[in-house]
């Protein structure tokens, strides 16, 4: 049977944190989760954009917006909260995790969705290459700091949002930050391969400790979001702008692109370390289905090495 947002089970009482919640797949993920009754914490680096997105969700869905008339309020809706979170700033990541612990004291779902794609080489606040920092290291540290809350949940899940770019990825341990040679697409593919490697390694560790928390990965195929326009704005490539215009008919909506991560986050039949993507056109479009991970992610030594390096860079080793 085709899986859609209507297939999401009742999420009343569940607490979800979605990163990059103000735009694209993150926004659609919040919309679908809150519509099924979850309380959704929208992790955003811009308070202004986050609040605009939150208000847009509340207004469109007739949720508990201050503007909505009492009779318009949909009683099955959950709640939407904002959380300041800049993944390219580890102090912000640590503060966000501490805020979740202090404000809620619990967490059921973490969806590591935020990302940047193929900017010219630049550095995070902590001096890491921006894609490594935003797409891998920030989410890695956030996940580690939130695991104690997820472990307390009866249905804890972590979803790592990756990309088809993982299939072209290689973890260049000799030059992780692209200091000697930076290729912006290689750095993106590396970060997206790191997402699936982290998903697998985290699941292995959770199972070894006897935890019921699930770690999964998902990719959206090609989805019409702000990812490509933001990438063009950063790198100024007219060739890439033209390429996106030419392949535009292949892109599916952000709502469709969000389905694999929603499946990973909520479907009862999703498996530990499962990896989900669209089921048509070689994974570019369609409804969620299990899809293969990059072959490189299957190497346990590389996963362990990436984990150790990430713990060290993220300041997580005691
Ligand atoms: N769209 C696709 O075709 C596609 C394909 C494969 C994979 N993906 C993956 O899907 C995920 C979501 O992307 P999208 O397509 O929905 O793109 P998007 O519309 O550009 O959304 C990206 C989100 O990430 C946020 N973000 C960027 N840097 C951040 C930081 N340092 N700290 C916190 N948040 C940050 C953005 O915030 P601002 O609005 O403030 O910039 C935005 O909310 C990404 O991981 C991407 O790699 C997308």
mmCIF file of C-alpha atoms and ligand atoms in Angstrom:
data_model
loop_
_atom_site.group_PDB
_atom_site.id
_atom_site.type_symbol
_atom_site.label_atom_id
_atom_site.label_comp_id
_atom_site.label_asym_id
_atom_site.label_seq_id
_atom_site.Cartn_x
_atom_site.Cartn_y
_atom_site.Cartn_z
ATOM 1 C CA UNK A 1 0.000 0.000 0.000
ATOM 2 C CA UNK A 2 1.268 3.518 -0.825
ATOM 3 C CA UNK A 3 2.470 5.283 2.301
ATOM 4 C CA UNK A 4 1.405 8.940 2.649
ATOM 5 C CA UNK A 5 1.249 11.518 5.446
ATOM 6 C CA UNK A 6 -2.239 10.157 6.177
ATOM 7 C CA UNK A 7 -0.569 6.851 7.154
ATOM 8 C CA UNK A 8 1.239 8.489 10.106
ATOM 9 C CA UNK A 9 -0.117 6.985 13.330
ATOM 10 C CA UNK A 10 -1.558 9.089 16.127
ATOM 11 C CA UNK A 11 1.324 10.955 17.786
ATOM 12 C CA UNK A 12 -0.569 12.493 20.703
ATOM 13 C CA UNK A 13 1.722 12.860 23.686
ATOM 14 C CA UNK A 14 4.913 12.533 21.608
ATOM 15 C CA UNK A 15 7.598 15.210 21.599
ATOM 16 C CA UNK A 16 9.609 15.725 18.393
ATOM 17 C CA UNK A 17 12.551 17.988 17.611
ATOM 18 C CA UNK A 18 13.031 18.832 13.914
ATOM 19 C CA UNK A 19 16.141 20.748 12.856
ATOM 20 C CA UNK A 20 16.003 23.172 9.921
ATOM 21 C CA UNK A 21 12.293 23.434 10.641
ATOM 22 C CA UNK A 22 11.573 26.771 8.978
ATOM 23 C CA UNK A 23 11.986 25.661 5.372
ATOM 24 C CA UNK A 24 11.527 22.871 2.829
ATOM 25 C CA UNK A 25 11.498 19.311 4.155
ATOM 26 C CA UNK A 26 11.803 20.408 7.771
ATOM 27 C CA UNK A 27 8.726 22.611 7.527
ATOM 28 C CA UNK A 28 6.720 19.838 5.848
ATOM 29 C CA UNK A 29 7.894 17.377 8.490
ATOM 30 C CA UNK A 30 6.689 19.693 11.255
ATOM 31 C CA UNK A 31 3.358 20.170 9.477
ATOM 32 C CA UNK A 32 2.754 16.423 9.219
ATOM 33 C CA UNK A 33 3.862 15.603 12.781
ATOM 34 C CA UNK A 34 1.847 18.344 14.474
ATOM 35 C CA UNK A 35 -1.228 17.442 12.414
ATOM 36 C CA UNK A 36 -1.064 13.945 13.968
ATOM 37 C CA UNK A 37 -0.964 15.368 17.485
ATOM 38 C CA UNK A 38 2.767 15.606 18.283
ATOM 39 C CA UNK A 39 4.292 18.519 20.122
ATOM 40 C CA UNK A 40 6.921 19.707 17.680
ATOM 41 C CA UNK A 41 9.955 21.731 18.657
ATOM 42 C CA UNK A 42 11.143 23.660 15.610
ATOM 43 C CA UNK A 43 14.930 23.989 15.722
ATOM 44 C CA UNK A 44 15.885 27.071 13.694
ATOM 45 C CA UNK A 45 18.989 29.233 13.458
ATOM 46 C CA UNK A 46 16.920 32.359 12.749
ATOM 47 C CA UNK A 47 14.311 33.260 15.362
ATOM 48 C CA UNK A 48 12.582 35.508 12.815
ATOM 49 C CA UNK A 49 12.316 32.832 10.099
ATOM 50 C CA UNK A 50 11.344 30.244 12.687
ATOM 51 C CA UNK A 51 8.513 32.336 14.070
ATOM 52 C CA UNK A 52 7.248 33.173 10.548
ATOM 53 C CA UNK A 53 7.227 29.446 9.689
ATOM 54 C CA UNK A 54 5.479 28.572 12.944
ATOM 55 C CA UNK A 55 2.800 31.171 12.348
ATOM 56 C CA UNK A 56 2.337 29.966 8.751
ATOM 57 C CA UNK A 57 1.772 26.409 9.966
ATOM 58 C CA UNK A 58 -0.652 27.500 12.633
ATOM 59 C CA UNK A 59 -2.614 29.728 10.249
ATOM 60 C CA UNK A 60 -2.895 27.221 7.385
ATOM 61 C CA UNK A 61 -3.825 24.186 9.440
ATOM 62 C CA UNK A 62 -6.292 25.911 11.751
ATOM 63 C CA UNK A 63 -4.226 24.937 14.743
ATOM 64 C CA UNK A 64 -4.065 26.751 18.050
ATOM 65 C CA UNK A 65 -3.001 30.102 16.568
ATOM 66 C CA UNK A 66 -3.821 33.282 18.480
ATOM 67 C CA UNK A 67 -5.550 34.420 15.279
ATOM 68 C CA UNK A 68 -7.711 31.324 14.881
ATOM 69 C CA UNK A 69 -11.267 31.543 16.135
ATOM 70 C CA UNK A 70 -11.976 29.006 18.873
ATOM 71 C CA UNK A 71 -14.330 27.050 16.609
ATOM 72 C CA UNK A 72 -11.598 26.763 13.929
ATOM 73 C CA UNK A 73 -9.123 25.080 16.248
ATOM 74 C CA UNK A 74 -8.458 21.486 15.300
ATOM 75 C CA UNK A 75 -8.495 19.560 18.593
ATOM 76 C CA UNK A 76 -6.279 16.754 17.283
ATOM 77 C CA UNK A 77 -3.409 19.173 16.607
ATOM 78 C CA UNK A 78 -0.343 19.150 18.787
ATOM 79 C CA UNK A 79 1.700 22.210 19.695
ATOM 80 C CA UNK A 80 4.533 24.042 17.952
ATOM 81 C CA UNK A 81 7.450 25.528 19.890
ATOM 82 C CA UNK A 82 10.618 27.258 18.711
ATOM 83 C CA UNK A 83 14.190 26.398 19.693
ATOM 84 C CA UNK A 84 17.231 28.513 18.790
ATOM 85 C CA UNK A 85 19.711 26.166 17.139
ATOM 86 C CA UNK A 86 22.683 26.946 14.924
ATOM 87 C CA UNK A 87 24.332 23.660 13.992
ATOM 88 C CA UNK A 88 27.434 25.472 12.759
ATOM 89 C CA UNK A 89 28.081 26.715 16.293
ATOM 90 C CA UNK A 90 28.737 24.008 18.891
ATOM 91 C CA UNK A 91 27.983 26.382 21.769
ATOM 92 C CA UNK A 92 24.515 26.884 20.252
ATOM 93 C CA UNK A 93 24.122 23.106 19.856
ATOM 94 C CA UNK A 94 25.016 22.522 23.504
ATOM 95 C CA UNK A 95 22.679 25.315 24.646
ATOM 96 C CA UNK A 96 19.826 23.912 22.516
ATOM 97 C CA UNK A 97 20.256 20.414 24.003
ATOM 98 C CA UNK A 98 20.317 21.906 27.503
ATOM 99 C CA UNK A 99 17.153 23.903 26.698
ATOM 100 C CA UNK A 100 15.302 20.789 25.580
ATOM 101 C CA UNK A 101 16.326 19.001 28.784
ATOM 102 C CA UNK A 102 15.325 21.951 30.975
ATOM 103 C CA UNK A 103 12.070 22.832 29.186
ATOM 104 C CA UNK A 104 10.672 19.363 28.512
ATOM 105 C CA UNK A 105 12.845 16.813 30.334
ATOM 106 C CA UNK A 106 11.979 14.303 27.616
ATOM 107 C CA UNK A 107 12.195 13.637 23.868
ATOM 108 C CA UNK A 108 10.693 10.942 21.623
ATOM 109 C CA UNK A 109 11.807 11.900 18.115
ATOM 110 C CA UNK A 110 14.871 13.700 16.824
ATOM 111 C CA UNK A 111 14.911 14.481 13.104
ATOM 112 C CA UNK A 112 18.325 15.720 11.996
ATOM 113 C CA UNK A 113 17.087 17.449 8.857
ATOM 114 C CA UNK A 114 18.928 20.793 8.555
ATOM 115 C CA UNK A 115 21.597 21.067 5.909
ATOM 116 C CA UNK A 116 23.552 23.196 3.477
ATOM 117 C CA UNK A 117 24.693 22.145 0.017
ATOM 118 C CA UNK A 118 27.873 22.900 -1.877
ATOM 119 C CA UNK A 119 28.870 26.396 -0.709
ATOM 120 C CA UNK A 120 32.350 27.747 -1.445
ATOM 121 C CA UNK A 121 34.766 26.776 1.334
ATOM 122 C CA UNK A 122 33.932 28.614 4.527
ATOM 123 C CA UNK A 123 34.206 27.875 8.214
ATOM 124 C CA UNK A 124 31.771 27.341 11.038
ATOM 125 C CA UNK A 125 32.040 29.423 14.195
ATOM 126 C CA UNK A 126 34.292 26.716 15.634
ATOM 127 C CA UNK A 127 36.562 26.684 12.586
ATOM 128 C CA UNK A 128 35.249 23.536 10.865
ATOM 129 C CA UNK A 129 34.448 23.371 7.148
ATOM 130 C CA UNK A 130 30.823 24.520 6.916
ATOM 131 C CA UNK A 131 29.233 21.407 5.376
ATOM 132 C CA UNK A 132 31.107 19.048 7.698
ATOM 133 C CA UNK A 133 30.006 21.222 10.620
ATOM 134 C CA UNK A 134 26.357 21.800 9.655
ATOM 135 C CA UNK A 135 25.502 18.469 8.055
ATOM 136 C CA UNK A 136 27.511 16.098 10.235
ATOM 137 C CA UNK A 137 29.328 17.409 13.322
ATOM 138 C CA UNK A 138 26.559 19.666 14.707
ATOM 139 C CA UNK A 139 23.879 16.942 14.371
ATOM 140 C CA UNK A 140 26.329 14.351 15.769
ATOM 141 C CA UNK A 141 26.895 16.428 18.912
ATOM 142 C CA UNK A 142 23.198 17.309 19.232
ATOM 143 C CA UNK A 143 22.232 13.634 18.988
ATOM 144 C CA UNK A 144 24.829 12.593 21.558
ATOM 145 C CA UNK A 145 23.643 15.222 24.020
ATOM 146 C CA UNK A 146 19.962 14.331 23.543
ATOM 147 C CA UNK A 147 20.413 10.552 23.758
ATOM 148 C CA UNK A 148 19.841 10.443 27.526
ATOM 149 C CA UNK A 149 16.349 11.910 26.933
ATOM 150 C CA UNK A 150 15.630 9.628 23.960
ATOM 151 C CA UNK A 151 16.658 6.563 25.987
ATOM 152 C CA UNK A 152 13.918 7.373 28.498
ATOM 153 C CA UNK A 153 11.241 7.314 25.773
ATOM 154 C CA UNK A 154 9.245 4.150 25.154
ATOM 155 C CA UNK A 155 9.450 4.861 21.406
ATOM 156 C CA UNK A 156 12.633 6.901 20.870
ATOM 157 C CA UNK A 157 13.861 7.411 17.305
ATOM 158 C CA UNK A 158 16.608 9.415 15.636
ATOM 159 C CA UNK A 159 16.317 10.095 11.900
ATOM 160 C CA UNK A 160 19.371 11.207 9.938
ATOM 161 C CA UNK A 161 18.413 12.989 6.705
ATOM 162 C CA UNK A 162 20.887 12.107 4.002
ATOM 163 C CA UNK A 163 20.930 12.415 0.205
ATOM 164 C CA UNK A 164 21.560 10.406 -2.941
ATOM 165 C CA UNK A 165 24.919 12.234 -2.842
ATOM 166 C CA UNK A 166 25.978 9.619 -0.233
ATOM 167 C CA UNK A 167 26.538 7.161 -3.126
ATOM 168 C CA UNK A 168 29.348 9.401 -4.436
ATOM 169 C CA UNK A 169 30.787 10.063 -0.981
ATOM 170 C CA UNK A 170 34.112 9.135 0.556
ATOM 171 C CA UNK A 171 35.301 10.074 4.031
ATOM 172 C CA UNK A 172 38.661 11.714 3.446
ATOM 173 C CA UNK A 173 40.180 11.166 6.886
ATOM 174 C CA UNK A 174 43.457 12.748 5.738
ATOM 175 C CA UNK A 175 41.745 16.038 4.893
ATOM 176 C CA UNK A 176 38.302 15.968 6.516
ATOM 177 C CA UNK A 177 37.941 19.760 6.459
ATOM 178 C CA UNK A 178 39.122 20.205 2.866
ATOM 179 C CA UNK A 179 42.084 22.274 4.044
ATOM 180 C CA UNK A 180 44.502 20.943 1.418
ATOM 181 C CA UNK A 181 41.941 20.525 -1.371
ATOM 182 C CA UNK A 182 38.318 21.628 -1.258
ATOM 183 C CA UNK A 183 35.741 20.409 -3.739
ATOM 184 C CA UNK A 184 32.330 21.672 -2.584
ATOM 185 C CA UNK A 185 30.399 18.686 -4.067
ATOM 186 C CA UNK A 186 32.830 16.173 -2.593
ATOM 187 C CA UNK A 187 32.431 17.872 0.772
ATOM 188 C CA UNK A 188 28.629 17.633 0.470
ATOM 189 C CA UNK A 189 28.793 13.938 -0.511
ATOM 190 C CA UNK A 190 31.206 13.270 2.350
ATOM 191 C CA UNK A 191 28.834 14.883 4.848
ATOM 192 C CA UNK A 192 25.846 12.925 3.516
ATOM 193 C CA UNK A 193 27.783 9.650 3.625
ATOM 194 C CA UNK A 194 28.692 10.558 7.203
ATOM 195 C CA UNK A 195 24.945 10.790 7.975
ATOM 196 C CA UNK A 196 24.256 7.167 6.998
ATOM 197 C CA UNK A 197 27.442 5.918 8.655
ATOM 198 C CA UNK A 198 26.357 7.661 11.861
ATOM 199 C CA UNK A 199 22.852 6.180 11.575
ATOM 200 C CA UNK A 200 24.294 2.649 11.345
ATOM 201 C CA UNK A 201 26.942 3.088 14.027
ATOM 202 C CA UNK A 202 24.462 4.661 16.435
ATOM 203 C CA UNK A 203 22.044 1.758 15.935
ATOM 204 C CA UNK A 204 24.854 -0.733 16.603
ATOM 205 C CA UNK A 205 25.749 1.059 19.820
ATOM 206 C CA UNK A 206 22.129 1.365 20.969
ATOM 207 C CA UNK A 207 21.560 -2.338 20.392
ATOM 208 C CA UNK A 208 24.779 -3.234 22.224
ATOM 209 C CA UNK A 209 23.589 -1.349 25.296
ATOM 210 C CA UNK A 210 20.129 -2.951 25.088
ATOM 211 C CA UNK A 211 18.344 0.309 24.287
ATOM 212 C CA UNK A 212 15.098 0.266 22.304
ATOM 213 C CA UNK A 213 15.854 3.605 20.631
ATOM 214 C CA UNK A 214 15.904 3.298 16.819
ATOM 215 C CA UNK A 215 18.399 5.073 14.580
ATOM 216 C CA UNK A 216 17.355 5.365 10.936
ATOM 217 C CA UNK A 217 18.197 7.296 7.779
ATOM 218 C CA UNK A 218 16.137 8.740 4.941
ATOM 219 C CA UNK A 219 16.669 10.721 1.767
ATOM 220 C CA UNK A 220 14.087 12.767 -0.159
ATOM 221 C CA UNK A 221 15.159 12.183 -3.762
ATOM 222 C CA UNK A 222 14.826 15.495 -5.574
ATOM 223 C CA UNK A 223 12.544 17.916 -3.746
ATOM 224 C CA UNK A 224 11.698 21.527 -4.545
ATOM 225 C CA UNK A 225 12.960 23.415 -1.477
ATOM 226 C CA UNK A 226 15.305 26.285 -0.749
ATOM 227 C CA UNK A 227 18.347 23.966 -0.832
ATOM 228 C CA UNK A 228 19.207 24.537 -4.495
ATOM 229 C CA UNK A 229 18.430 28.306 -4.572
ATOM 230 C CA UNK A 230 20.473 28.777 -1.377
ATOM 231 C CA UNK A 231 23.331 26.807 -2.920
ATOM 232 C CA UNK A 232 23.285 28.959 -6.077
ATOM 233 C CA UNK A 233 23.127 32.128 -3.972
ATOM 234 C CA UNK A 234 26.261 31.018 -2.109
ATOM 235 C CA UNK A 235 28.320 29.745 -5.031
ATOM 236 C CA UNK A 236 27.057 31.974 -7.858
ATOM 237 C CA UNK A 237 27.357 29.215 -10.481
ATOM 238 C CA UNK A 238 25.246 30.110 -13.521
ATOM 239 C CA UNK A 239 25.929 26.639 -14.934
ATOM 240 C CA UNK A 240 24.372 24.987 -11.912
ATOM 241 C CA UNK A 241 21.445 27.426 -12.032
ATOM 242 C CA UNK A 242 20.842 26.381 -15.645
ATOM 243 C CA UNK A 243 21.176 22.692 -14.773
ATOM 244 C CA UNK A 244 18.523 23.033 -12.054
ATOM 245 C CA UNK A 245 16.167 24.756 -14.516
ATOM 246 C CA UNK A 246 16.654 21.920 -16.996
ATOM 247 C CA UNK A 247 15.954 19.146 -14.481
ATOM 248 C CA UNK A 248 13.170 21.060 -12.727
ATOM 249 C CA UNK A 249 10.398 18.728 -14.040
ATOM 250 C CA UNK A 250 12.044 15.873 -12.131
ATOM 251 C CA UNK A 251 11.666 17.622 -8.778
ATOM 252 C CA UNK A 252 8.807 16.577 -6.521
ATOM 253 C CA UNK A 253 7.140 18.761 -3.919
ATOM 254 C CA UNK A 254 8.710 19.345 -0.516
ATOM 255 C CA UNK A 255 5.728 17.516 1.015
ATOM 256 C CA UNK A 256 6.522 14.407 -1.068
ATOM 257 C CA UNK A 257 10.238 14.743 -0.334
ATOM 258 C CA UNK A 258 9.520 14.769 3.398
ATOM 259 C CA UNK A 259 7.694 11.415 3.304
ATOM 260 C CA UNK A 260 10.768 9.137 3.647
ATOM 261 C CA UNK A 261 11.926 10.937 6.808
ATOM 262 C CA UNK A 262 8.359 10.909 8.159
ATOM 263 C CA UNK A 263 8.193 7.177 7.445
ATOM 264 C CA UNK A 264 11.494 6.603 9.261
ATOM 265 C CA UNK A 265 10.280 8.718 12.177
ATOM 266 C CA UNK A 266 6.804 7.252 12.611
ATOM 267 C CA UNK A 267 5.993 4.082 10.645
ATOM 268 C CA UNK A 268 5.622 1.136 13.052
ATOM 269 C CA UNK A 269 7.105 -1.138 10.361
ATOM 270 C CA UNK A 270 10.328 0.910 9.956
ATOM 271 C CA UNK A 271 13.314 -1.193 11.025
ATOM 272 C CA UNK A 272 16.357 -0.435 13.186
ATOM 273 C CA UNK A 273 19.069 1.104 10.938
ATOM 274 C CA UNK A 274 16.469 1.255 8.139
ATOM 275 C CA UNK A 275 17.138 3.538 5.196
ATOM 276 C CA UNK A 276 14.217 4.962 3.233
ATOM 277 C CA UNK A 277 13.858 6.963 0.035
ATOM 278 C CA UNK A 278 11.440 7.501 -2.863
ATOM 279 C CA UNK A 279 10.362 4.437 -4.857
ATOM 280 C CA UNK A 280 10.404 5.792 -8.444
ATOM 281 C CA UNK A 281 12.922 6.952 -11.059
ATOM 282 C CA UNK A 282 15.876 5.355 -9.310
ATOM 283 C CA UNK A 283 15.020 7.024 -6.004
ATOM 284 C CA UNK A 284 14.438 10.557 -7.325
ATOM 285 C CA UNK A 285 10.659 10.684 -6.808
ATOM 286 C CA UNK A 286 7.804 8.802 -5.276
ATOM 287 C CA UNK A 287 6.608 7.326 -2.022
ATOM 288 C CA UNK A 288 8.833 5.891 0.740
ATOM 289 C CA UNK A 289 10.399 2.489 0.350
ATOM 290 C CA UNK A 290 13.505 0.813 1.810
ATOM 291 C CA UNK A 291 16.519 1.789 -0.321
ATOM 292 C CA UNK A 292 20.129 0.660 -0.275
ATOM 293 C CA UNK A 293 22.771 2.622 1.603
ATOM 294 C CA UNK A 294 26.086 3.650 0.080
ATOM 295 C CA UNK A 295 28.409 0.643 0.048
ATOM 296 C CA UNK A 296 31.046 2.597 1.993
ATOM 297 C CA UNK A 297 28.634 2.903 4.938
ATOM 298 C CA UNK A 298 28.784 -0.866 5.376
ATOM 299 C CA UNK A 299 32.418 -0.791 6.557
ATOM 300 C CA UNK A 300 32.384 -1.072 10.390
ATOM 301 C CA UNK A 301 36.020 0.078 10.795
ATOM 302 C CA UNK A 302 35.341 3.286 8.863
ATOM 303 C CA UNK A 303 32.184 3.914 10.876
ATOM 304 C CA UNK A 304 34.058 3.442 14.142
ATOM 305 C CA UNK A 305 36.838 5.748 12.950
ATOM 306 C CA UNK A 306 34.370 8.468 11.916
ATOM 307 C CA UNK A 307 32.631 8.131 15.283
ATOM 308 C CA UNK A 308 35.900 8.510 17.206
ATOM 309 C CA UNK A 309 37.027 11.522 15.150
ATOM 310 C CA UNK A 310 33.599 13.160 15.528
ATOM 311 C CA UNK A 311 33.582 12.656 19.290
ATOM 312 C CA UNK A 312 37.030 14.230 19.516
ATOM 313 C CA UNK A 313 36.203 17.199 17.247
ATOM 314 C CA UNK A 314 32.845 17.704 18.948
ATOM 315 C CA UNK A 315 34.448 17.833 22.393
ATOM 316 C CA UNK A 316 32.498 14.776 23.558
ATOM 317 C CA UNK A 317 35.417 12.675 24.802
ATOM 318 C CA UNK A 318 35.924 12.796 28.546
HETATM 319 N N1 LIG B 1 15.781 19.206 -1.484
HETATM 320 C C1 LIG B 1 16.421 18.175 -1.995
HETATM 321 O O1 LIG B 1 16.281 17.840 -3.199
HETATM 322 C C2 LIG B 1 17.334 17.358 -1.140
HETATM 323 C C3 LIG B 1 17.967 16.248 -1.710
HETATM 324 C C4 LIG B 1 18.777 15.451 -0.920
HETATM 325 C C5 LIG B 1 18.937 15.745 0.417
HETATM 326 N N2 LIG B 1 18.324 16.831 0.962
HETATM 327 C C6 LIG B 1 18.569 17.109 2.384
HETATM 328 O O2 LIG B 1 17.365 17.525 2.996
HETATM 329 C C7 LIG B 1 17.648 18.305 4.159
HETATM 330 C C8 LIG B 1 16.715 19.502 4.216
HETATM 331 O O3 LIG B 1 16.990 20.369 3.149
HETATM 332 P P1 LIG B 1 15.866 21.106 2.298
HETATM 333 O O4 LIG B 1 15.905 20.520 0.948
HETATM 334 O O5 LIG B 1 14.591 21.157 3.034
HETATM 335 O O6 LIG B 1 16.538 22.564 2.171
HETATM 336 P P2 LIG B 1 16.119 23.999 2.745
HETATM 337 O O7 LIG B 1 14.742 24.349 2.313
HETATM 338 O O8 LIG B 1 17.234 24.892 2.322
HETATM 339 O O9 LIG B 1 16.145 23.789 4.300
HETATM 340 C C9 LIG B 1 17.371 23.649 4.995
HETATM 341 C C10 LIG B 1 17.144 24.026 6.428
HETATM 342 O O10 LIG B 1 18.380 23.859 7.143
HETATM 343 C C11 LIG B 1 18.614 25.055 7.883
HETATM 344 N N3 LIG B 1 20.018 25.281 8.194
HETATM 345 C C12 LIG B 1 21.048 25.541 7.352
HETATM 346 N N4 LIG B 1 22.172 25.775 8.043
HETATM 347 C C13 LIG B 1 21.849 25.647 9.357
HETATM 348 C C14 LIG B 1 22.566 25.787 10.562
HETATM 349 N N5 LIG B 1 23.860 26.134 10.589
HETATM 350 N N6 LIG B 1 21.916 25.583 11.733
HETATM 351 C C15 LIG B 1 20.618 25.270 11.745
HETATM 352 N N7 LIG B 1 19.869 25.144 10.640
HETATM 353 C C16 LIG B 1 20.487 25.334 9.454
HETATM 354 C C17 LIG B 1 18.038 26.153 7.011
HETATM 355 O O11 LIG B 1 17.879 27.360 7.763
HETATM 356 P P3 LIG B 1 17.832 28.796 7.018
HETATM 357 O O12 LIG B 1 16.484 28.886 6.373
HETATM 358 O O13 LIG B 1 18.062 29.751 8.129
HETATM 359 O O14 LIG B 1 18.934 28.776 5.997
HETATM 360 C C18 LIG B 1 16.735 25.505 6.609
HETATM 361 O O15 LIG B 1 15.794 25.601 7.645
HETATM 362 C C19 LIG B 1 19.143 18.666 4.067
HETATM 363 O O16 LIG B 1 19.858 17.877 4.996
HETATM 364 C C20 LIG B 1 19.530 18.258 2.649
HETATM 365 O O17 LIG B 1 20.874 17.838 2.548
HETATM 366 C C21 LIG B 1 17.531 17.640 0.216
#
